[in-house]
Amino acid sequence: MTERPFKLPPRWRWVKLEEVCEIIMGQSPPSKTYNDIGEGLPFFQGKADFGEIYPIPRVWCISPQKVAQSGDVLISVRAPVGPTNLAKEVCCIGRGLAALRPNSGLDKMWLLYYLRNAETEISSYGKGSAFTAITKKHLVELLLPLPPLDEQRRIVEMLETLMERVREARRLRAEARHDANRLMQVALDEVFSKNRDIKQDQKTVCDILIDKPQYGLSKKASSEAIGVPILRMGNIVEGNVSLDDLKYIDLSPEEEAKYSVHEGNILFNRTNSAELVGKSAVYEDSRKAVFASYLIRLKVDFSKALPRYVVFYINSPQGQKYLQSQQTRAIGQVNVNAKKLQAMPIPLPSLNEQHSIIAYLEQIRARVQALKRVQEVTEREFHRLEQAILGKAFRGEL
């Protein structure tokens, strides 16, 4: 916040962030200095590394350029703008983060909670066509209410008690979501374990394609709706292609024809974190779209296999076990190439049986989605409760 939005209680005052914090903008070191075996300092690059309070190390760096200290507040300054965590240890920070180091008059948890209260407004400062970002100037000018240190600590203690109740409720909701996801995995395992030993029905993915797998387009996309939508790995959501959060790309007619996605095409995520590589979906929309480089497109021979059946198998425990055995590792990511994907064994019953399997699994998916919708409503209620608590705290009403 850069304008004083409300009147403060006695002894409180508005201050600019630079008055009470050292602001350290992150800088990404050369990629050759990264590793995933724990050498050097933990390296955090953005919100993807954040946990509930503390970031979770996945990558380390032996030659850090910018370093945060234990107790620094980490704020995401690039796509998305605003999320926060607390540094638990000395760590390297990339350009997607800034470290805020409170002085002796500012409690770190007061700062963390205030930034979470102001996250929506901070996010609105983000600029950029390819991705939103804020600069050090935005942080320097940020205003926060500052009571005396003893008052900060009193309120933070109350906040911790209240927020722990919210966090516990969120943990229970996360367990319920995990159980819902597990329901789908159990159903997939049940279906495909039946065919595990039926040798005459075993084929490979290569056997059911009408063309070679194709890698996607490696060109810069934009948020401006110019050209055609380009589907990226984030558009593959739980076995479906989501047309939310689309980017666009302007192509020649030849390029558009080469990379167009058609109804019934399968999109396979070939590069991502280990738990997300291999997630797949069928494109079932008539709208024009192309696909990006981290995806592989499969064109299935409909006389042999149904695309939805193939995706259910790829996403099953059996399919994922094969893909995990074929992964090659890079720093922080893994990859499964087209050759290994084509060699994937797949049980292939008759088309009628495939239809029956799809119908059964779609019923299970519908139940899972209904459970998740209830959980999403609950999460919104948690967020409103959290913001109400924080709002009262920073107006001196706790």
XYZ file of C-alpha atoms in Angstrom:
398
model
C 0.000 0.000 0.000
C 1.373 3.392 -0.950
C -1.431 5.568 0.479
C -2.542 5.624 4.110
C -5.810 3.654 3.839
C -7.121 3.943 7.394
C -6.553 5.739 10.671
C -4.157 4.079 13.103
C -4.512 3.658 16.866
C -2.477 5.901 19.203
C 1.304 5.250 19.186
C 1.064 3.546 15.787
C 2.481 5.159 12.636
C 2.708 4.512 8.932
C 6.224 3.800 7.630
C 7.722 3.012 4.251
C 9.160 -0.457 3.995
C 12.646 0.905 3.316
C 12.577 2.667 6.725
C 12.303 -0.601 8.638
C 13.788 -3.191 6.257
C 16.814 -3.887 4.168
C 15.516 -4.920 0.736
C 17.610 -7.478 -1.182
C 16.461 -8.232 -4.727
C 17.279 -11.742 -5.904
C 19.629 -12.577 -8.754
C 19.894 -15.915 -10.505
C 23.389 -17.430 -10.577
C 24.681 -19.308 -13.658
C 22.775 -22.535 -14.215
C 26.009 -24.547 -14.131
C 26.262 -23.744 -10.408
C 22.914 -25.477 -9.610
C 22.623 -29.021 -8.306
C 20.012 -31.297 -6.750
C 22.335 -33.232 -4.413
C 22.513 -30.699 -1.576
C 25.836 -28.983 -2.353
C 26.016 -25.310 -1.394
C 23.073 -23.192 -0.238
C 19.400 -23.991 -0.827
C 18.351 -22.044 -3.937
C 14.825 -20.608 -4.040
C 13.559 -19.088 -7.274
C 9.918 -18.178 -6.659
C 6.536 -19.189 -5.267
C 6.941 -22.722 -6.636
C 9.449 -23.299 -3.834
C 7.152 -21.990 -1.074
C 5.555 -24.044 1.654
C 2.966 -22.942 4.187
C 5.465 -20.812 6.135
C 8.940 -21.926 5.021
C 10.234 -22.710 1.509
C 11.080 -26.299 0.608
C 14.582 -26.909 -0.852
C 14.661 -28.705 -4.198
C 17.746 -27.152 -5.787
C 21.065 -25.980 -4.300
C 23.686 -23.524 -5.548
C 27.465 -23.494 -4.999
C 28.005 -19.886 -6.184
C 25.113 -17.722 -4.907
C 24.817 -14.155 -6.154
C 22.239 -12.923 -3.628
C 21.723 -14.417 -0.190
C 18.878 -14.265 2.336
C 19.478 -14.814 6.034
C 17.455 -16.908 8.459
C 14.431 -14.827 9.500
C 14.252 -12.766 6.296
C 10.800 -12.487 4.770
C 10.823 -13.764 1.184
C 8.367 -12.183 -1.239
C 7.635 -13.327 -4.785
C 8.243 -10.419 -7.172
C 7.602 -12.208 -10.463
C 4.558 -14.147 -11.667
C 2.862 -14.399 -9.266
C 3.534 -11.189 -7.388
C 2.911 -11.063 -3.640
C 3.108 -14.534 -2.027
C 5.421 -14.740 0.992
C 7.441 -17.201 3.056
C 10.001 -16.996 5.827
C 13.638 -18.015 5.291
C 14.444 -20.813 7.720
C 18.162 -20.806 6.920
C 20.772 -18.946 4.907
C 19.767 -19.419 1.266
C 20.372 -18.228 -2.278
C 17.511 -16.275 -3.915
C 16.851 -15.973 -7.632
C 15.330 -13.072 -9.528
C 11.801 -14.201 -8.742
C 12.238 -13.303 -5.082
C 13.257 -10.453 -2.814
C 14.417 -10.806 0.792
C 13.148 -8.297 3.365
C 15.395 -8.065 6.421
C 13.597 -6.312 9.303
C 15.509 -3.941 11.563
C 15.368 -4.137 15.355
C 12.066 -2.232 15.528
C 10.113 -4.603 13.287
C 9.036 -8.132 14.189
C 9.512 -10.498 11.241
C 6.148 -12.181 11.784
C 4.391 -8.801 11.909
C 5.882 -8.069 8.495
C 5.026 -11.514 7.108
C 1.405 -11.325 8.217
C 0.982 -7.756 7.017
C 2.286 -8.632 3.544
C -0.146 -11.556 3.437
C -2.947 -9.192 4.372
C -1.885 -6.815 1.560
C -1.091 -9.532 -1.019
C -3.964 -8.699 -3.380
C -2.993 -5.043 -3.550
C 0.717 -5.816 -3.932
C -0.161 -8.184 -6.782
C -1.999 -5.348 -8.550
C 1.284 -3.416 -8.889
C 2.692 -6.107 -11.182
C 3.530 -5.037 -14.721
C 4.576 -6.929 -17.834
C 3.033 -8.548 -20.900
C 4.759 -11.952 -20.723
C 4.573 -12.172 -16.905
C 3.807 -9.749 -14.099
C 6.624 -8.395 -11.929
C 7.368 -5.656 -9.434
C 10.642 -3.815 -8.886
C 12.546 -2.650 -5.825
C 10.877 0.743 -6.254
C 7.468 -0.801 -5.558
C 8.774 -2.396 -2.374
C 10.585 0.754 -1.209
C 7.349 2.755 -1.380
C 5.188 0.128 0.299
C 3.537 1.417 3.480
C 2.873 -0.661 6.553
C 1.399 0.194 9.974
C 3.977 0.088 12.747
C 2.977 -0.100 16.418
C 5.630 -0.248 19.164
C 7.571 -3.512 19.175
C 5.895 -4.860 22.326
C 2.487 -4.252 20.716
C 3.602 -5.990 17.518
C 4.639 -9.038 19.520
C 1.423 -9.100 21.548
C -0.697 -9.010 18.390
C 1.521 -11.532 16.601
C 1.097 -13.939 19.526
C -2.676 -13.661 19.201
C -2.438 -14.018 15.427
C -0.319 -17.150 15.754
C -2.975 -18.787 17.933
C -5.807 -17.874 15.568
C -3.899 -18.652 12.377
C -2.761 -22.030 13.697
C -6.436 -22.978 13.943
C -6.915 -21.923 10.317
C -3.784 -23.825 9.284
C -5.002 -26.955 11.072
C -8.363 -26.695 9.288
C -6.477 -26.296 5.998
C -4.372 -29.372 6.759
C -7.551 -31.384 7.307
C -8.933 -30.076 4.020
C -5.676 -31.031 2.278
C -6.003 -34.548 3.687
C -9.551 -34.734 2.340
C -8.302 -33.595 -1.075
C -5.577 -36.232 -0.966
C -8.217 -38.854 -0.146
C -10.291 -37.691 -3.120
C -7.261 -37.985 -5.429
C -6.480 -41.370 -3.916
C -9.994 -42.555 -4.790
C -9.242 -41.965 -8.471
C -5.874 -43.720 -8.254
C -7.425 -46.745 -6.529
C -10.043 -46.993 -9.288
C -7.378 -46.738 -12.011
C -5.242 -49.374 -10.303
C -8.240 -51.675 -9.943
C -9.134 -51.404 -13.630
C -5.673 -51.782 -15.120
C -4.311 -54.402 -12.737
C -6.870 -56.798 -14.233
C -5.050 -56.611 -17.573
C -1.525 -56.759 -16.155
C -0.929 -60.396 -17.136
C -2.990 -60.653 -20.326
C -0.106 -60.979 -22.791
C -2.237 -61.104 -25.954
C -3.663 -57.694 -25.165
C -0.300 -56.034 -24.547
C 0.724 -53.445 -27.127
C 2.955 -50.382 -27.014
C 1.889 -46.788 -27.482
C 3.678 -46.855 -30.836
C 1.312 -49.627 -32.018
C -1.795 -47.460 -31.586
C -0.591 -44.246 -33.276
C -1.263 -43.089 -36.826
C 1.738 -40.747 -36.859
C 4.975 -40.182 -34.964
C 4.738 -38.248 -31.689
C 5.406 -34.548 -32.205
C 7.120 -32.054 -29.955
C 5.468 -28.671 -29.505
C 6.350 -25.156 -30.541
C 9.237 -23.271 -28.943
C 8.283 -19.627 -29.435
C 7.546 -16.784 -27.045
C 3.845 -16.365 -26.262
C 1.923 -13.344 -24.981
C -1.044 -12.666 -22.718
C -2.517 -10.433 -25.438
C -5.199 -12.251 -27.416
C -3.388 -11.938 -30.742
C -3.074 -15.041 -32.889
C -4.064 -18.493 -31.645
C -4.101 -19.905 -28.093
C -1.050 -21.989 -27.213
C -1.538 -24.831 -24.761
C 1.206 -25.225 -22.143
C 1.891 -27.763 -19.441
C -0.196 -25.739 -16.971
C -3.243 -26.290 -19.175
C -3.198 -30.031 -18.455
C -5.238 -30.396 -15.290
C -6.257 -33.768 -13.859
C -6.644 -35.499 -17.195
C -8.385 -32.605 -18.929
C -7.232 -29.664 -21.044
C -8.120 -26.447 -19.248
C -8.639 -23.384 -21.426
C -8.158 -21.025 -18.474
C -5.062 -18.820 -18.253
C -4.300 -18.997 -21.962
C -1.353 -17.421 -23.753
C -1.425 -16.534 -27.445
C 1.008 -16.675 -30.323
C 0.980 -15.191 -33.827
C 2.036 -17.799 -36.413
C 2.290 -18.191 -40.146
C -0.394 -20.410 -41.722
C 2.216 -23.140 -42.198
C 3.309 -23.076 -38.556
C -0.274 -23.000 -37.336
C -1.153 -26.037 -39.459
C 1.929 -27.945 -38.263
C 1.265 -27.396 -34.554
C -2.542 -27.321 -34.472
C -4.279 -29.507 -31.923
C -7.441 -31.327 -33.002
C -10.208 -33.099 -31.117
C -8.988 -36.488 -29.961
C -5.293 -35.542 -29.858
C -3.455 -36.466 -26.653
C -1.085 -33.989 -25.023
C 1.684 -35.444 -22.854
C 3.759 -33.325 -20.456
C 7.345 -34.463 -21.154
C 9.297 -32.099 -18.836
C 8.379 -31.006 -15.331
C 9.011 -31.875 -11.701
C 9.168 -35.635 -11.090
C 5.603 -35.902 -9.791
C 4.120 -34.013 -12.766
C 6.032 -35.427 -15.732
C 3.735 -37.632 -17.764
C 0.456 -35.964 -16.888
C -1.692 -36.230 -19.982
C -5.036 -35.128 -21.370
C -7.241 -35.434 -24.440
C -8.054 -32.260 -26.358
C -11.841 -32.301 -26.699
C -12.600 -28.806 -27.941
C -13.297 -27.546 -31.458
C -11.489 -24.237 -30.971
C -8.183 -23.589 -32.726
C -5.103 -24.074 -30.573
C -1.448 -25.021 -30.896
C 0.822 -26.637 -28.308
C 4.086 -25.639 -26.631
C 7.492 -27.285 -26.552
C 7.252 -29.090 -23.210
C 4.331 -31.096 -24.577
C 4.232 -34.073 -26.943
C 1.191 -34.646 -29.157
C -0.082 -38.152 -29.867
C -2.512 -38.998 -32.683
C -4.291 -42.230 -31.830
C -5.708 -44.667 -34.384
C -9.375 -44.702 -33.341
C -9.845 -48.184 -34.819
C -7.429 -49.526 -32.186
C -7.776 -47.342 -29.121
C -9.876 -44.575 -27.645
C -7.878 -41.481 -26.633
C -9.633 -41.167 -23.276
C -8.776 -44.800 -22.479
C -5.117 -44.179 -23.372
C -4.961 -41.107 -21.113
C -6.550 -42.991 -18.230
C -3.852 -45.638 -18.616
C -0.962 -43.123 -18.845
C -2.257 -41.443 -15.682
C -2.763 -44.766 -13.837
C -0.293 -46.169 -11.266
C 0.825 -48.714 -13.894
C 1.471 -46.047 -16.525
C 3.196 -43.744 -14.065
C 5.428 -46.564 -12.811
C 6.698 -47.115 -16.351
C 7.285 -43.403 -16.921
C 9.167 -43.041 -13.634
C 11.488 -45.837 -14.740
C 12.228 -43.945 -17.976
C 12.875 -40.472 -16.574
C 16.134 -38.655 -17.242
C 17.073 -35.982 -14.707
C 18.143 -32.376 -15.104
C 18.467 -29.833 -12.299
C 15.097 -29.620 -10.562
C 13.277 -31.326 -13.452
C 12.952 -34.666 -15.184
C 12.177 -35.601 -18.765
C 10.572 -38.462 -20.689
C 11.257 -38.268 -24.427
C 9.060 -39.350 -27.320
C 11.025 -42.549 -27.983
C 10.464 -43.786 -24.427
C 6.819 -42.752 -24.535
C 6.266 -44.757 -27.740
C 7.774 -47.832 -26.076
C 5.342 -47.705 -23.157
C 3.444 -51.024 -22.819
C -0.330 -50.615 -22.734
C -3.040 -53.260 -22.228
C -5.475 -53.078 -25.137
C -8.876 -54.737 -24.711
C -11.621 -54.461 -27.351
C -13.096 -51.056 -28.159
C -16.343 -52.086 -26.438
C -14.447 -52.889 -23.261
C -12.509 -49.640 -23.547
C -15.852 -47.795 -23.707
C -17.001 -49.601 -20.551
C -13.772 -48.778 -18.721
C -14.067 -45.106 -19.694
C -17.689 -44.941 -18.506
C -16.783 -46.478 -15.128
C -13.763 -44.218 -14.584
C -15.709 -41.109 -15.632
C -18.259 -41.905 -12.904
C -15.441 -42.049 -10.350
C -13.955 -38.826 -11.731
C -17.340 -37.069 -11.394
C -17.511 -38.087 -7.715
C -13.968 -36.852 -7.125
C -14.683 -33.532 -8.837
C -17.820 -33.053 -6.718
C -15.748 -33.599 -3.558
C -13.151 -31.112 -4.768
C -15.775 -28.457 -5.514
C -16.936 -28.689 -1.897
C -13.319 -28.357 -0.777
C -12.820 -25.280 -2.989
C -15.803 -23.585 -1.333
C -14.284 -24.406 2.053
C -10.923 -22.965 0.981
C -12.573 -19.672 -0.038
C -14.229 -19.541 3.378
C -10.846 -20.130 5.040
C -9.343 -17.311 2.985
C -12.123 -14.890 3.965
C -11.699 -15.843 7.627
C -7.932 -15.386 7.419
C -8.284 -11.952 5.801
C -10.858 -10.884 8.396
C -8.496 -11.858 11.222
C -5.539 -10.079 9.613
C -7.651 -6.985 8.862
C -8.601 -6.660 12.516
C -5.001 -7.166 13.610
C -3.583 -4.379 11.466
C -6.293 -1.929 12.505
C -5.440 -2.506 16.157
C -8.689 -4.327 16.868
C -7.183 -7.498 18.373
